[in-house]
């Protein structure tokens, strides 16, 4: 079974621009979660989507948004980029059946650099 | 409040030596517990998980972890490390219901001396 894939792997943007990142979950997985990872803050939860609905949201400004399609693929969008948005963005997929038995499987991440 | 603490930011061990990475959690009930590993520039890979039953859990790559309810700990161990084990290790506590989310520790970076 193919793992979680994320595209692109690397991105360089300038302040004020917007960016869209894509995540394809493991086949059969219905939940996709997004995380931002930085050296200072570690792994921070952005949001989770399940069956095209946002099920959970972290403490990020409204510039960060996401969506999930009927095939469970997910995209996240960051508008009006700031220097502090430079990070590794990780996507994780799971069956989405709830609770801790729902192990998350991570993609390799998208490295975003904002200049 | 729910939290996960990994007290050691960096740990250095010699190749062939034993390893123990600490993880303590604060949760309203016994949570589901995970250890992940992240190699440089990569995503996180699941090493092992604890849901219930035997408190000593075996994982991949020769790792094991022991759940101790009385100490709210879930420490990761390996009897003999290899240079390829150099990475960052994350402990995480899983939600007990669908509306909660998984919480990760800040991570412990493991360095291996030749």
mmCIF file of C-alpha atoms in Angstrom:
data_model
loop_
_atom_site.group_PDB
_atom_site.id
_atom_site.type_symbol
_atom_site.label_atom_id
_atom_site.label_comp_id
_atom_site.label_asym_id
_atom_site.label_seq_id
_atom_site.Cartn_x
_atom_site.Cartn_y
_atom_site.Cartn_z
ATOM 1 C CA UNK A 1 0.000 0.000 0.000
ATOM 2 C CA UNK A 2 1.387 3.402 -0.904
ATOM 3 C CA UNK A 3 2.125 5.740 1.967
ATOM 4 C CA UNK A 4 1.062 9.310 2.513
ATOM 5 C CA UNK A 5 2.321 11.589 -0.210
ATOM 6 C CA UNK A 6 2.770 15.328 -0.034
ATOM 7 C CA UNK A 7 3.429 17.761 -2.822
ATOM 8 C CA UNK A 8 5.426 19.753 -3.367
ATOM 9 C CA UNK A 9 8.317 18.683 -1.153
ATOM 10 C CA UNK A 10 9.922 22.109 -1.169
ATOM 11 C CA UNK A 11 8.570 25.596 -1.720
ATOM 12 C CA UNK A 12 10.050 29.049 -1.626
ATOM 13 C CA UNK A 13 7.677 31.999 -1.439
ATOM 14 C CA UNK A 14 7.899 35.657 -0.561
ATOM 15 C CA UNK A 15 6.015 37.538 2.110
ATOM 16 C CA UNK A 16 2.460 38.373 1.182
ATOM 17 C CA UNK A 17 2.060 35.526 -1.262
ATOM 18 C CA UNK A 18 -0.219 32.574 -0.720
ATOM 19 C CA UNK A 19 0.557 28.880 -0.960
ATOM 20 C CA UNK A 20 -1.348 25.633 -1.360
ATOM 21 C CA UNK A 21 0.005 22.324 -0.138
ATOM 22 C CA UNK A 22 -1.410 18.950 -1.084
ATOM 23 C CA UNK A 23 -1.688 15.650 0.745
ATOM 24 C CA UNK A 24 -2.826 12.268 -0.534
ATOM 25 C CA UNK A 25 -3.653 9.862 2.286
ATOM 26 C CA UNK A 26 -3.175 6.125 2.401
ATOM 27 C CA UNK A 27 -5.860 4.380 0.430
ATOM 28 C CA UNK A 28 -8.894 3.769 2.615
ATOM 29 C CA UNK A 29 -7.984 6.423 5.160
ATOM 30 C CA UNK A 30 -10.659 9.031 5.653
ATOM 31 C CA UNK A 31 -8.977 11.362 8.112
ATOM 32 C CA UNK A 32 -6.215 13.816 7.275
ATOM 33 C CA UNK A 33 -4.460 15.966 9.859
ATOM 34 C CA UNK A 34 -2.033 18.791 9.256
ATOM 35 C CA UNK A 35 0.834 19.880 11.483
ATOM 36 C CA UNK A 36 3.335 22.683 11.426
ATOM 37 C CA UNK A 37 6.796 21.831 12.670
ATOM 38 C CA UNK A 38 9.367 24.461 13.589
ATOM 39 C CA UNK A 39 12.539 24.225 15.672
ATOM 40 C CA UNK A 40 11.142 26.553 18.307
ATOM 41 C CA UNK A 41 7.565 25.353 18.651
ATOM 42 C CA UNK A 42 7.887 21.699 17.720
ATOM 43 C CA UNK A 43 4.874 19.944 16.238
ATOM 44 C CA UNK A 44 1.762 22.044 16.312
ATOM 45 C CA UNK A 45 -1.611 20.756 15.234
ATOM 46 C CA UNK A 46 -3.292 22.787 12.522
ATOM 47 C CA UNK A 47 -6.502 20.961 11.688
ATOM 48 C CA UNK A 48 -8.068 17.603 10.973
ATOM 49 C CA UNK A 49 -10.485 16.698 8.230
ATOM 50 C CA UNK A 50 -12.729 13.681 8.136
ATOM 51 C CA UNK A 51 -15.123 12.920 5.315
ATOM 52 C CA UNK A 52 -14.711 16.423 3.870
ATOM 53 C CA UNK A 53 -15.553 18.098 7.197
ATOM 54 C CA UNK A 54 -13.196 19.865 9.546
ATOM 55 C CA UNK A 55 -13.343 17.892 12.761
ATOM 56 C CA UNK A 56 -10.719 19.679 14.824
ATOM 57 C CA UNK A 57 -8.781 22.897 14.644
ATOM 58 C CA UNK A 58 -5.642 24.137 16.344
ATOM 59 C CA UNK A 59 -4.777 27.661 17.439
ATOM 60 C CA UNK A 60 -3.714 29.207 14.174
ATOM 61 C CA UNK A 61 -4.916 32.417 12.531
ATOM 62 C CA UNK A 62 -7.530 32.391 9.822
ATOM 63 C CA UNK A 63 -4.817 32.730 7.173
ATOM 64 C CA UNK A 64 -4.438 28.980 7.544
ATOM 65 C CA UNK A 65 -7.232 27.011 5.964
ATOM 66 C CA UNK A 66 -7.805 23.609 4.528
ATOM 67 C CA UNK A 67 -10.218 21.373 2.781
ATOM 68 C CA UNK A 68 -10.747 17.744 1.987
ATOM 69 C CA UNK A 69 -12.109 16.261 -1.185
ATOM 70 C CA UNK A 70 -14.426 13.314 -1.667
ATOM 71 C CA UNK A 71 -11.448 11.055 -2.409
ATOM 72 C CA UNK A 72 -9.974 12.056 0.991
ATOM 73 C CA UNK A 73 -7.156 14.063 -0.563
ATOM 74 C CA UNK A 74 -6.578 17.259 1.330
ATOM 75 C CA UNK A 75 -5.130 20.667 0.675
ATOM 76 C CA UNK A 76 -4.076 23.378 3.052
ATOM 77 C CA UNK A 77 -3.735 26.991 2.113
ATOM 78 C CA UNK A 78 -1.811 29.784 3.756
ATOM 79 C CA UNK A 79 -2.619 33.280 2.610
ATOM 80 C CA UNK A 80 -0.596 36.453 3.108
ATOM 81 C CA UNK A 81 2.535 34.585 4.030
ATOM 82 C CA UNK A 82 4.715 35.829 6.865
ATOM 83 C CA UNK A 83 8.347 35.024 7.599
ATOM 84 C CA UNK A 84 7.226 33.035 10.620
ATOM 85 C CA UNK A 85 5.294 30.637 8.410
ATOM 86 C CA UNK A 86 8.555 29.058 7.299
ATOM 87 C CA UNK A 87 8.293 25.505 8.541
ATOM 88 C CA UNK A 88 7.931 21.865 7.685
ATOM 89 C CA UNK A 89 4.269 21.113 7.097
ATOM 90 C CA UNK A 90 3.355 17.528 7.816
ATOM 91 C CA UNK A 91 0.269 15.682 6.803
ATOM 92 C CA UNK A 92 -0.909 12.529 8.538
ATOM 93 C CA UNK A 93 -3.664 10.169 7.562
ATOM 94 C CA UNK A 94 -5.638 7.672 9.581
ATOM 95 C CA UNK A 95 -8.745 5.569 9.248
ATOM 96 C CA UNK A 96 -10.630 8.247 11.127
ATOM 97 C CA UNK A 97 -12.671 5.870 13.206
ATOM 98 C CA UNK A 98 -11.918 7.887 16.275
ATOM 99 C CA UNK A 99 -10.007 7.693 19.518
ATOM 100 C CA UNK A 100 -6.467 6.588 20.082
ATOM 101 C CA UNK A 101 -6.688 3.356 18.209
ATOM 102 C CA UNK A 102 -6.628 5.496 15.113
ATOM 103 C CA UNK A 103 -2.906 5.484 14.388
ATOM 104 C CA UNK A 104 -1.632 8.363 12.307
ATOM 105 C CA UNK A 105 0.730 7.762 9.408
ATOM 106 C CA UNK A 106 2.816 10.711 8.309
ATOM 107 C CA UNK A 107 3.964 11.935 4.949
ATOM 108 C CA UNK A 108 7.470 13.269 4.316
ATOM 109 C CA UNK A 109 6.359 16.875 4.659
ATOM 110 C CA UNK A 110 6.547 20.045 2.608
ATOM 111 C CA UNK A 111 9.365 22.391 3.503
ATOM 112 C CA UNK A 112 8.099 25.963 3.082
ATOM 113 C CA UNK A 113 10.551 28.842 3.113
ATOM 114 C CA UNK A 114 9.191 32.381 3.180
ATOM 115 C CA UNK A 115 11.630 35.115 2.128
ATOM 116 C CA UNK B 1 -4.637 20.134 31.011
ATOM 117 C CA UNK B 2 -3.422 17.358 28.789
ATOM 118 C CA UNK B 3 0.297 17.438 28.113
ATOM 119 C CA UNK B 4 3.306 15.386 27.168
ATOM 120 C CA UNK B 5 6.760 16.089 28.545
ATOM 121 C CA UNK B 6 10.003 14.834 27.145
ATOM 122 C CA UNK B 7 12.512 16.139 29.695
ATOM 123 C CA UNK B 8 15.600 15.622 27.568
ATOM 124 C CA UNK B 9 16.009 17.841 24.526
ATOM 125 C CA UNK B 10 19.258 16.165 23.484
ATOM 126 C CA UNK B 11 20.776 12.832 24.428
ATOM 127 C CA UNK B 12 24.150 11.493 23.326
ATOM 128 C CA UNK B 13 25.092 7.841 23.606
ATOM 129 C CA UNK B 14 27.881 5.726 22.199
ATOM 130 C CA UNK B 15 27.153 3.213 19.511
ATOM 131 C CA UNK B 16 26.393 -0.131 21.124
ATOM 132 C CA UNK B 17 25.296 1.418 24.401
ATOM 133 C CA UNK B 18 21.805 1.122 25.796
ATOM 134 C CA UNK B 19 19.259 3.901 25.455
ATOM 135 C CA UNK B 20 16.315 5.177 27.433
ATOM 136 C CA UNK B 21 14.252 8.179 26.346
ATOM 137 C CA UNK B 22 11.837 9.563 28.879
ATOM 138 C CA UNK B 23 8.243 10.540 28.379
ATOM 139 C CA UNK B 24 5.749 11.712 30.986
ATOM 140 C CA UNK B 25 2.171 12.607 30.339
ATOM 141 C CA UNK B 26 -0.677 14.363 32.048
ATOM 142 C CA UNK B 27 -4.096 13.143 31.048
ATOM 143 C CA UNK B 28 -7.506 12.656 32.612
ATOM 144 C CA UNK B 29 -7.401 8.921 32.097
ATOM 145 C CA UNK B 30 -5.027 6.352 30.719
ATOM 146 C CA UNK B 31 -4.456 7.580 27.193
ATOM 147 C CA UNK B 32 -3.252 5.808 24.129
ATOM 148 C CA UNK B 33 0.511 6.254 23.856
ATOM 149 C CA UNK B 34 2.834 6.422 20.884
ATOM 150 C CA UNK B 35 6.473 6.834 20.027
ATOM 151 C CA UNK B 36 7.461 8.234 16.654
ATOM 152 C CA UNK B 37 10.876 8.759 15.099
ATOM 153 C CA UNK B 38 11.836 11.443 12.614
ATOM 154 C CA UNK B 39 14.999 11.287 10.547
ATOM 155 C CA UNK B 40 16.373 14.580 9.205
ATOM 156 C CA UNK B 41 14.147 16.077 6.532
ATOM 157 C CA UNK B 42 11.600 13.293 6.829
ATOM 158 C CA UNK B 43 8.157 12.787 8.245
ATOM 159 C CA UNK B 44 7.403 10.853 11.399
ATOM 160 C CA UNK B 45 7.486 7.071 11.485
ATOM 161 C CA UNK B 46 5.570 5.116 14.092
ATOM 162 C CA UNK B 47 7.877 3.040 16.303
ATOM 163 C CA UNK B 48 5.318 1.531 18.659
ATOM 164 C CA UNK B 49 2.025 2.170 20.396
ATOM 165 C CA UNK B 50 0.263 1.191 23.588
ATOM 166 C CA UNK B 51 -3.473 0.838 23.853
ATOM 167 C CA UNK B 52 -4.031 -1.683 26.640
ATOM 168 C CA UNK B 53 -2.840 -5.015 27.977
ATOM 169 C CA UNK B 54 0.807 -5.857 28.437
ATOM 170 C CA UNK B 55 2.602 -2.754 29.656
ATOM 171 C CA UNK B 56 5.810 -3.656 27.809
ATOM 172 C CA UNK B 57 5.370 -2.934 24.139
ATOM 173 C CA UNK B 58 7.665 -4.102 21.363
ATOM 174 C CA UNK B 59 8.168 -1.942 18.318
ATOM 175 C CA UNK B 60 10.148 -1.807 15.143
ATOM 176 C CA UNK B 61 13.920 -1.432 14.854
ATOM 177 C CA UNK B 62 14.482 -3.192 18.183
ATOM 178 C CA UNK B 63 12.756 -0.564 20.313
ATOM 179 C CA UNK B 64 10.481 -1.223 23.242
ATOM 180 C CA UNK B 65 8.569 0.969 25.663
ATOM 181 C CA UNK B 66 7.107 0.405 29.085
ATOM 182 C CA UNK B 67 3.929 1.993 30.332
ATOM 183 C CA UNK B 68 3.967 2.782 34.045
ATOM 184 C CA UNK B 69 0.622 4.042 35.217
ATOM 185 C CA UNK B 70 1.860 5.013 38.682
ATOM 186 C CA UNK B 71 4.521 7.261 37.186
ATOM 187 C CA UNK B 72 2.494 8.471 34.182
ATOM 188 C CA UNK B 73 5.427 7.482 32.053
ATOM 189 C CA UNK B 74 6.021 5.736 28.774
ATOM 190 C CA UNK B 75 9.783 5.482 28.358
ATOM 191 C CA UNK B 76 11.399 4.211 25.187
ATOM 192 C CA UNK B 77 14.319 1.811 25.385
ATOM 193 C CA UNK B 78 16.767 0.036 23.161
ATOM 194 C CA UNK B 79 19.451 -2.334 24.466
ATOM 195 C CA UNK B 80 22.094 -1.425 21.885
ATOM 196 C CA UNK B 81 21.928 1.607 19.620
ATOM 197 C CA UNK B 82 23.211 1.804 16.079
ATOM 198 C CA UNK B 83 24.513 4.887 14.300
ATOM 199 C CA UNK B 84 21.366 4.812 12.146
ATOM 200 C CA UNK B 85 19.252 5.457 15.255
ATOM 201 C CA UNK B 86 20.403 9.066 15.312
ATOM 202 C CA UNK B 87 17.156 10.991 14.847
ATOM 203 C CA UNK B 88 14.527 12.894 16.756
ATOM 204 C CA UNK B 89 12.053 10.936 18.838
ATOM 205 C CA UNK B 90 8.567 12.080 19.724
ATOM 206 C CA UNK B 91 6.279 10.742 22.376
ATOM 207 C CA UNK B 92 2.568 11.318 21.847
ATOM 208 C CA UNK B 93 -0.666 10.726 23.673
ATOM 209 C CA UNK B 94 -3.698 9.797 21.670
ATOM 210 C CA UNK B 95 -7.218 11.040 22.212
ATOM 211 C CA UNK B 96 -9.822 9.056 24.066
ATOM 212 C CA UNK B 97 -12.612 10.359 21.908
ATOM 213 C CA UNK B 98 -13.076 11.495 18.374
ATOM 214 C CA UNK B 99 -13.304 15.175 19.260
ATOM 215 C CA UNK B 100 -9.882 15.306 20.847
ATOM 216 C CA UNK B 101 -6.571 15.382 19.067
ATOM 217 C CA UNK B 102 -3.239 13.697 19.513
ATOM 218 C CA UNK B 103 -0.688 15.651 21.554
ATOM 219 C CA UNK B 104 3.017 15.445 20.802
ATOM 220 C CA UNK B 105 5.956 16.093 23.079
ATOM 221 C CA UNK B 106 8.676 18.531 22.028
ATOM 222 C CA UNK B 107 10.951 15.709 20.992
ATOM 223 C CA UNK B 108 14.333 14.342 22.046
ATOM 224 C CA UNK B 109 17.182 14.490 19.591
ATOM 225 C CA UNK B 110 19.423 11.455 19.815
ATOM 226 C CA UNK B 111 23.097 11.743 18.892
ATOM 227 C CA UNK B 112 25.274 8.664 18.473
ATOM 228 C CA UNK B 113 29.006 8.682 19.135
ATOM 229 C CA UNK B 114 31.078 6.277 17.032
#
